[in-house]
Amino acid sequence: MTKKVSIVIPVYNEAQNIDFFAKEILAVSQNLNYTFEFIFIDDGSQDDTLEKIQNLSVQHPQILYLQLSRNFGHQNALKAGYDTATGDCIISMDGDMQHPPALIALMLQKWESGFDIVTTQRTYPKNAGFVKKSSSDIFYKLLNSLSDTRIEKGSSDFRLIDKSVAKTLSNLTENGIFMRGLINWLGFKSTTIAFNANERHAGVSKYPLKKMLKFAIEGITAFSIKPLYMAVYLGFTFSTLAILYIPIVIYEHYHGQDVAGWATVVVAIVFFGGLQLIILGIIGIYIGKLFIQSKQRPNYIVRSSNIK
Ligand code: UDP
Ligand code: MG
């Protein structure tokens, strides 16, 4: 019996890309000796992404979809796909052609040779936006210095996982998913292949700077409590400095120069005020995560689907 491969594609307002993507992916799959299912997760699109998928699914019964009840974000949409897929292995990819379908053959080869997880490492096209490239570099440097789970720079959500990995993943109920980190945390036998990210086929990135920043903070705080320790160390450092300052204050007092120090006082107040706000913020983020998790809400809600 031929093995079954699930392709999971989270899409958000990608109406201009669906037809092209489907054509390419169907062409690639026809040359491979596997049965395929394609699961599009419509992550609350406001354009006709869903209609496009529905039209395709009429001609191609292997094209399936889940429509989420609203925009839950790429990572949650991905989780929805992993939870739903029934293949012997699952490949996740973006629907904007930035993840080349041609790489699928190589991923499957690696899987057949015994790897449970095949991740990909992206190198950006030369003309990729400077902001995007450097922000991604800074993000991975910061993430790795703050987190206990190593995540290679240029990691992407274009990956293959075995069905056993997907099953383990489905049993995790954490909110605030950061799939790249979570997959690394799971362990299993994995390998990485490099690929050149294409330009988007059409449309614009759904990750503006603000969303990217949120994604970065999510990535760090979902995997590490090191920032909390950092707060404590910072506190210690400054307390020590303050104690060392006491003799100077006493000296100045007895030499009648204590009024002259007001500038130092103002600077210190402003500086420590800022520091306290940052540290409170860090603690707040973690408490917020506890709050969200304590409600035990699902990561996504399905509104409709053509999966029986
Ligand atoms: N996406 C999604 N939900 C979102 C944002 C993005 O499902 O809230 C999808 C999007 O349609 C695409 C993939 O996730 O298929 C990657 O997003 P995008 O291409 O905008 O990110 P970039 O490649 O610019 O990092
Ligand atoms: Mg993209």
PDB file of N, CA and C in Angstrom, residues 137-199:
ATOM      1  N   ASP A 137      17.485  37.909  12.280  1.00  0.00           N
ATOM      2  CA  ASP A 137      18.793  37.557  12.858  1.00  0.00           C
ATOM      3  C   ASP A 137      18.851  37.896  14.343  1.00  0.00           C
ATOM      4  N   ILE A 138      18.434  39.119  14.661  1.00  0.00           N
ATOM      5  CA  ILE A 138      18.466  39.572  16.062  1.00  0.00           C
ATOM      6  C   ILE A 138      17.572  38.674  16.904  1.00  0.00           C
ATOM      7  N   PHE A 139      16.410  38.354  16.347  1.00  0.00           N
ATOM      8  CA  PHE A 139      15.450  37.524  17.079  1.00  0.00           C
ATOM      9  C   PHE A 139      16.062  36.179  17.473  1.00  0.00           C
ATOM     10  N   TYR A 140      16.704  35.505  16.519  1.00  0.00           N
ATOM     11  CA  TYR A 140      17.240  34.178  16.822  1.00  0.00           C
ATOM     12  C   TYR A 140      18.427  34.248  17.785  1.00  0.00           C
ATOM     13  N   LYS A 141      19.239  35.317  17.676  1.00  0.00           N
ATOM     14  CA  LYS A 141      20.357  35.492  18.612  1.00  0.00           C
ATOM     15  C   LYS A 141      19.822  35.644  20.034  1.00  0.00           C
ATOM     16  N   LEU A 142      18.831  36.532  20.171  1.00  0.00           N
ATOM     17  CA  LEU A 142      18.241  36.818  21.476  1.00  0.00           C
ATOM     18  C   LEU A 142      17.568  35.565  22.029  1.00  0.00           C
ATOM     19  N   LEU A 143      16.820  34.910  21.166  1.00  0.00           N
ATOM     20  CA  LEU A 143      16.076  33.712  21.563  1.00  0.00           C
ATOM     21  C   LEU A 143      17.026  32.648  22.108  1.00  0.00           C
ATOM     22  N   ASN A 144      18.119  32.423  21.383  1.00  0.00           N
ATOM     23  CA  ASN A 144      19.037  31.374  21.797  1.00  0.00           C
ATOM     24  C   ASN A 144      19.814  31.737  23.053  1.00  0.00           C
ATOM     25  N   SER A 145      20.057  33.036  23.262  1.00  0.00           N
ATOM     26  CA  SER A 145      20.784  33.396  24.478  1.00  0.00           C
ATOM     27  C   SER A 145      19.849  33.348  25.682  1.00  0.00           C
ATOM     28  N   LEU A 146      18.557  33.458  25.438  1.00  0.00           N
ATOM     29  CA  LEU A 146      17.613  33.490  26.562  1.00  0.00           C
ATOM     30  C   LEU A 146      16.900  32.172  26.805  1.00  0.00           C
ATOM     31  N   SER A 147      16.973  31.276  25.836  1.00  0.00           N
ATOM     32  CA  SER A 147      16.130  30.092  25.938  1.00  0.00           C
ATOM     33  C   SER A 147      16.967  28.827  26.106  1.00  0.00           C
ATOM     34  N   ASP A 148      16.379  27.814  26.675  1.00  0.00           N
ATOM     35  CA  ASP A 148      17.091  26.555  26.894  1.00  0.00           C
ATOM     36  C   ASP A 148      16.964  25.613  25.707  1.00  0.00           C
ATOM     37  N   THR A 149      16.009  25.875  24.839  1.00  0.00           N
ATOM     38  CA  THR A 149      15.828  25.053  23.652  1.00  0.00           C
ATOM     39  C   THR A 149      16.475  25.772  22.479  1.00  0.00           C
ATOM     40  N   ARG A 150      17.447  25.126  21.855  1.00  0.00           N
ATOM     41  CA  ARG A 150      18.158  25.808  20.779  1.00  0.00           C
ATOM     42  C   ARG A 150      17.311  25.837  19.499  1.00  0.00           C
ATOM     43  N   ILE A 151      17.222  27.008  18.914  1.00  0.00           N
ATOM     44  CA  ILE A 151      16.465  27.145  17.673  1.00  0.00           C
ATOM     45  C   ILE A 151      17.360  27.816  16.647  1.00  0.00           C
ATOM     46  N   GLU A 152      17.650  27.077  15.559  1.00  0.00           N
ATOM     47  CA  GLU A 152      18.585  27.584  14.559  1.00  0.00           C
ATOM     48  C   GLU A 152      18.037  28.816  13.876  1.00  0.00           C
ATOM     49  N   LYS A 153      18.925  29.720  13.559  1.00  0.00           N
ATOM     50  CA  LYS A 153      18.531  30.924  12.835  1.00  0.00           C
ATOM     51  C   LYS A 153      18.015  30.542  11.450  1.00  0.00           C
ATOM     52  N   GLY A 154      16.988  31.228  11.013  1.00  0.00           N
ATOM     53  CA  GLY A 154      16.417  30.908   9.712  1.00  0.00           C
ATOM     54  C   GLY A 154      15.463  29.728   9.736  1.00  0.00           C
ATOM     55  N   SER A 155      15.131  29.237  10.934  1.00  0.00           N
ATOM     56  CA  SER A 155      14.146  28.152  11.014  1.00  0.00           C
ATOM     57  C   SER A 155      12.827  28.648  10.425  1.00  0.00           C
ATOM     58  N   SER A 156      12.092  27.741   9.816  1.00  0.00           N
ATOM     59  CA  SER A 156      10.808  28.165   9.276  1.00  0.00           C
ATOM     60  C   SER A 156       9.777  27.103   9.614  1.00  0.00           C
ATOM     61  N   ASP A 157       8.535  27.386   9.275  1.00  0.00           N
ATOM     62  CA  ASP A 157       7.493  26.400   9.551  1.00  0.00           C
ATOM     63  C   ASP A 157       7.254  25.480   8.352  1.00  0.00           C
ATOM     64  N   PHE A 158       8.254  25.392   7.481  1.00  0.00           N
ATOM     65  CA  PHE A 158       8.225  24.445   6.369  1.00  0.00           C
ATOM     66  C   PHE A 158       8.941  23.198   6.867  1.00  0.00           C
ATOM     67  N   ARG A 159       8.177  22.170   7.243  1.00  0.00           N
ATOM     68  CA  ARG A 159       8.833  20.988   7.826  1.00  0.00           C
ATOM     69  C   ARG A 159       7.977  19.746   7.634  1.00  0.00           C
ATOM     70  N   LEU A 160       8.627  18.621   7.769  1.00  0.00           N
ATOM     71  CA  LEU A 160       7.928  17.345   7.741  1.00  0.00           C
ATOM     72  C   LEU A 160       7.993  16.737   9.135  1.00  0.00           C
ATOM     73  N   ILE A 161       6.862  16.210   9.596  1.00  0.00           N
ATOM     74  CA  ILE A 161       6.904  15.444  10.846  1.00  0.00           C
ATOM     75  C   ILE A 161       6.205  14.100  10.631  1.00  0.00           C
ATOM     76  N   ASP A 162       6.720  13.104  11.307  1.00  0.00           N
ATOM     77  CA  ASP A 162       6.109  11.787  11.250  1.00  0.00           C
ATOM     78  C   ASP A 162       4.794  11.811  12.015  1.00  0.00           C
ATOM     79  N   LYS A 163       3.899  10.860  11.717  1.00  0.00           N
ATOM     80  CA  LYS A 163       2.597  10.889  12.406  1.00  0.00           C
ATOM     81  C   LYS A 163       2.741  10.664  13.912  1.00  0.00           C
ATOM     82  N   SER A 164       3.818   9.961  14.333  1.00  0.00           N
ATOM     83  CA  SER A 164       4.027   9.760  15.768  1.00  0.00           C
ATOM     84  C   SER A 164       4.346  11.085  16.460  1.00  0.00           C
ATOM     85  N   VAL A 165       5.069  11.972  15.759  1.00  0.00           N
ATOM     86  CA  VAL A 165       5.384  13.285  16.311  1.00  0.00           C
ATOM     87  C   VAL A 165       4.106  14.118  16.406  1.00  0.00           C
ATOM     88  N   ALA A 166       3.291  14.039  15.350  1.00  0.00           N
ATOM     89  CA  ALA A 166       2.042  14.805  15.330  1.00  0.00           C
ATOM     90  C   ALA A 166       1.124  14.376  16.470  1.00  0.00           C
ATOM     91  N   LYS A 167       1.141  13.077  16.740  1.00  0.00           N
ATOM     92  CA  LYS A 167       0.289  12.561  17.804  1.00  0.00           C
ATOM     93  C   LYS A 167       0.741  13.120  19.158  1.00  0.00           C
ATOM     94  N   THR A 168       2.049  13.114  19.390  1.00  0.00           N
ATOM     95  CA  THR A 168       2.593  13.675  20.627  1.00  0.00           C
ATOM     96  C   THR A 168       2.223  15.148  20.750  1.00  0.00           C
ATOM     97  N   LEU A 169       2.357  15.840  19.634  1.00  0.00           N
ATOM     98  CA  LEU A 169       2.072  17.272  19.585  1.00  0.00           C
ATOM     99  C   LEU A 169       0.605  17.563  19.917  1.00  0.00           C
ATOM    100  N   SER A 170      -0.269  16.710  19.381  1.00  0.00           N
ATOM    101  CA  SER A 170      -1.709  16.915  19.593  1.00  0.00           C
ATOM    102  C   SER A 170      -2.088  16.763  21.057  1.00  0.00           C
ATOM    103  N   ASN A 171      -1.273  15.974  21.782  1.00  0.00           N
ATOM    104  CA  ASN A 171      -1.584  15.778  23.199  1.00  0.00           C
ATOM    105  C   ASN A 171      -1.165  16.950  24.075  1.00  0.00           C
ATOM    106  N   LEU A 172      -0.373  17.856  23.522  1.00  0.00           N
ATOM    107  CA  LEU A 172       0.039  19.032  24.300  1.00  0.00           C
ATOM    108  C   LEU A 172      -1.081  20.068  24.248  1.00  0.00           C
ATOM    109  N   THR A 173      -1.400  20.627  25.394  1.00  0.00           N
ATOM    110  CA  THR A 173      -2.550  21.549  25.412  1.00  0.00           C
ATOM    111  C   THR A 173      -2.120  22.980  25.704  1.00  0.00           C
ATOM    112  N   GLU A 174      -0.827  23.277  25.498  1.00  0.00           N
ATOM    113  CA  GLU A 174      -0.406  24.616  25.883  1.00  0.00           C
ATOM    114  C   GLU A 174      -0.914  25.678  24.919  1.00  0.00           C
ATOM    115  N   ASN A 175      -1.186  26.841  25.474  1.00  0.00           N
ATOM    116  CA  ASN A 175      -1.550  28.006  24.663  1.00  0.00           C
ATOM    117  C   ASN A 175      -0.274  28.757  24.311  1.00  0.00           C
ATOM    118  N   GLY A 176      -0.410  29.731  23.436  1.00  0.00           N
ATOM    119  CA  GLY A 176       0.765  30.514  23.064  1.00  0.00           C
ATOM    120  C   GLY A 176       1.809  29.655  22.394  1.00  0.00           C
ATOM    121  N   ILE A 177       1.368  28.902  21.384  1.00  0.00           N
ATOM    122  CA  ILE A 177       2.253  27.952  20.715  1.00  0.00           C
ATOM    123  C   ILE A 177       3.341  28.667  19.922  1.00  0.00           C
ATOM    124  N   PHE A 178       4.555  28.159  20.045  1.00  0.00           N
ATOM    125  CA  PHE A 178       5.651  28.583  19.189  1.00  0.00           C
ATOM    126  C   PHE A 178       6.215  27.291  18.613  1.00  0.00           C
ATOM    127  N   MET A 179       5.657  26.911  17.440  1.00  0.00           N
ATOM    128  CA  MET A 179       5.842  25.570  16.900  1.00  0.00           C
ATOM    129  C   MET A 179       7.309  25.193  16.702  1.00  0.00           C
ATOM    130  N   ARG A 180       8.114  26.150  16.216  1.00  0.00           N
ATOM    131  CA  ARG A 180       9.534  25.841  15.964  1.00  0.00           C
ATOM    132  C   ARG A 180      10.226  25.358  17.222  1.00  0.00           C
ATOM    133  N   GLY A 181       9.935  26.037  18.327  1.00  0.00           N
ATOM    134  CA  GLY A 181      10.562  25.669  19.597  1.00  0.00           C
ATOM    135  C   GLY A 181       9.995  24.369  20.132  1.00  0.00           C
ATOM    136  N   LEU A 182       8.679  24.249  20.003  1.00  0.00           N
ATOM    137  CA  LEU A 182       7.987  23.077  20.536  1.00  0.00           C
ATOM    138  C   LEU A 182       8.488  21.797  19.872  1.00  0.00           C
ATOM    139  N   ILE A 183       8.661  21.841  18.559  1.00  0.00           N
ATOM    140  CA  ILE A 183       9.135  20.680  17.806  1.00  0.00           C
ATOM    141  C   ILE A 183      10.542  20.299  18.266  1.00  0.00           C
ATOM    142  N   ASN A 184      11.410  21.300  18.462  1.00  0.00           N
ATOM    143  CA  ASN A 184      12.767  21.015  18.947  1.00  0.00           C
ATOM    144  C   ASN A 184      12.734  20.422  20.340  1.00  0.00           C
ATOM    145  N   TRP A 185      11.833  20.943  21.149  1.00  0.00           N
ATOM    146  CA  TRP A 185      11.726  20.499  22.541  1.00  0.00           C
ATOM    147  C   TRP A 185      11.323  19.026  22.608  1.00  0.00           C
ATOM    148  N   LEU A 186      10.494  18.594  21.646  1.00  0.00           N
ATOM    149  CA  LEU A 186       9.989  17.221  21.648  1.00  0.00           C
ATOM    150  C   LEU A 186      11.093  16.190  21.537  1.00  0.00           C
ATOM    151  N   GLY A 187      12.176  16.572  20.842  1.00  0.00           N
ATOM    152  CA  GLY A 187      13.235  15.601  20.603  1.00  0.00           C
ATOM    153  C   GLY A 187      12.993  14.856  19.299  1.00  0.00           C
ATOM    154  N   PHE A 188      12.994  13.531  19.314  1.00  0.00           N
ATOM    155  CA  PHE A 188      12.882  12.681  18.116  1.00  0.00           C
ATOM    156  C   PHE A 188      14.123  12.828  17.241  1.00  0.00           C
ATOM    157  N   LYS A 189      14.169  11.998  16.215  1.00  0.00           N
ATOM    158  CA  LYS A 189      15.331  12.009  15.323  1.00  0.00           C
ATOM    159  C   LYS A 189      15.071  13.014  14.204  1.00  0.00           C
ATOM    160  N   SER A 190      15.889  14.038  14.145  1.00  0.00           N
ATOM    161  CA  SER A 190      15.585  15.069  13.159  1.00  0.00           C
ATOM    162  C   SER A 190      16.794  15.470  12.333  1.00  0.00           C
ATOM    163  N   THR A 191      16.507  16.040  11.191  1.00  0.00           N
ATOM    164  CA  THR A 191      17.555  16.536  10.306  1.00  0.00           C
ATOM    165  C   THR A 191      17.066  17.834   9.676  1.00  0.00           C
ATOM    166  N   THR A 192      17.990  18.581   9.119  1.00  0.00           N
ATOM    167  CA  THR A 192      17.632  19.881   8.542  1.00  0.00           C
ATOM    168  C   THR A 192      18.113  19.968   7.104  1.00  0.00           C
ATOM    169  N   ILE A 193      17.283  20.541   6.237  1.00  0.00           N
ATOM    170  CA  ILE A 193      17.768  20.831   4.893  1.00  0.00           C
ATOM    171  C   ILE A 193      17.628  22.328   4.624  1.00  0.00           C
ATOM    172  N   ALA A 194      18.552  22.866   3.854  1.00  0.00           N
ATOM    173  CA  ALA A 194      18.539  24.300   3.568  1.00  0.00           C
ATOM    174  C   ALA A 194      17.722  24.561   2.316  1.00  0.00           C
ATOM    175  N   PHE A 195      17.067  25.697   2.269  1.00  0.00           N
ATOM    176  CA  PHE A 195      16.365  26.070   1.036  1.00  0.00           C
ATOM    177  C   PHE A 195      16.395  27.576   0.875  1.00  0.00           C
ATOM    178  N   ASN A 196      16.220  27.994  -0.370  1.00  0.00           N
ATOM    179  CA  ASN A 196      16.212  29.400  -0.683  1.00  0.00           C
ATOM    180  C   ASN A 196      14.771  29.881  -0.712  1.00  0.00           C
ATOM    181  N   ALA A 197      14.394  30.767   0.179  1.00  0.00           N
ATOM    182  CA  ALA A 197      13.010  31.239   0.200  1.00  0.00           C
ATOM    183  C   ALA A 197      12.736  32.061  -1.057  1.00  0.00           C
ATOM    184  N   ASN A 198      11.635  31.733  -1.732  1.00  0.00           N
ATOM    185  CA  ASN A 198      11.244  32.519  -2.903  1.00  0.00           C
ATOM    186  C   ASN A 198      10.601  33.812  -2.459  1.00  0.00           C
ATOM    187  N   GLU A 199      10.359  34.674  -3.423  1.00  0.00           N
ATOM    188  CA  GLU A 199       9.515  35.842  -3.185  1.00  0.00           C
ATOM    189  C   GLU A 199       8.089  35.348  -3.012  1.00  0.00           C
TER     190      GLU A 199
END
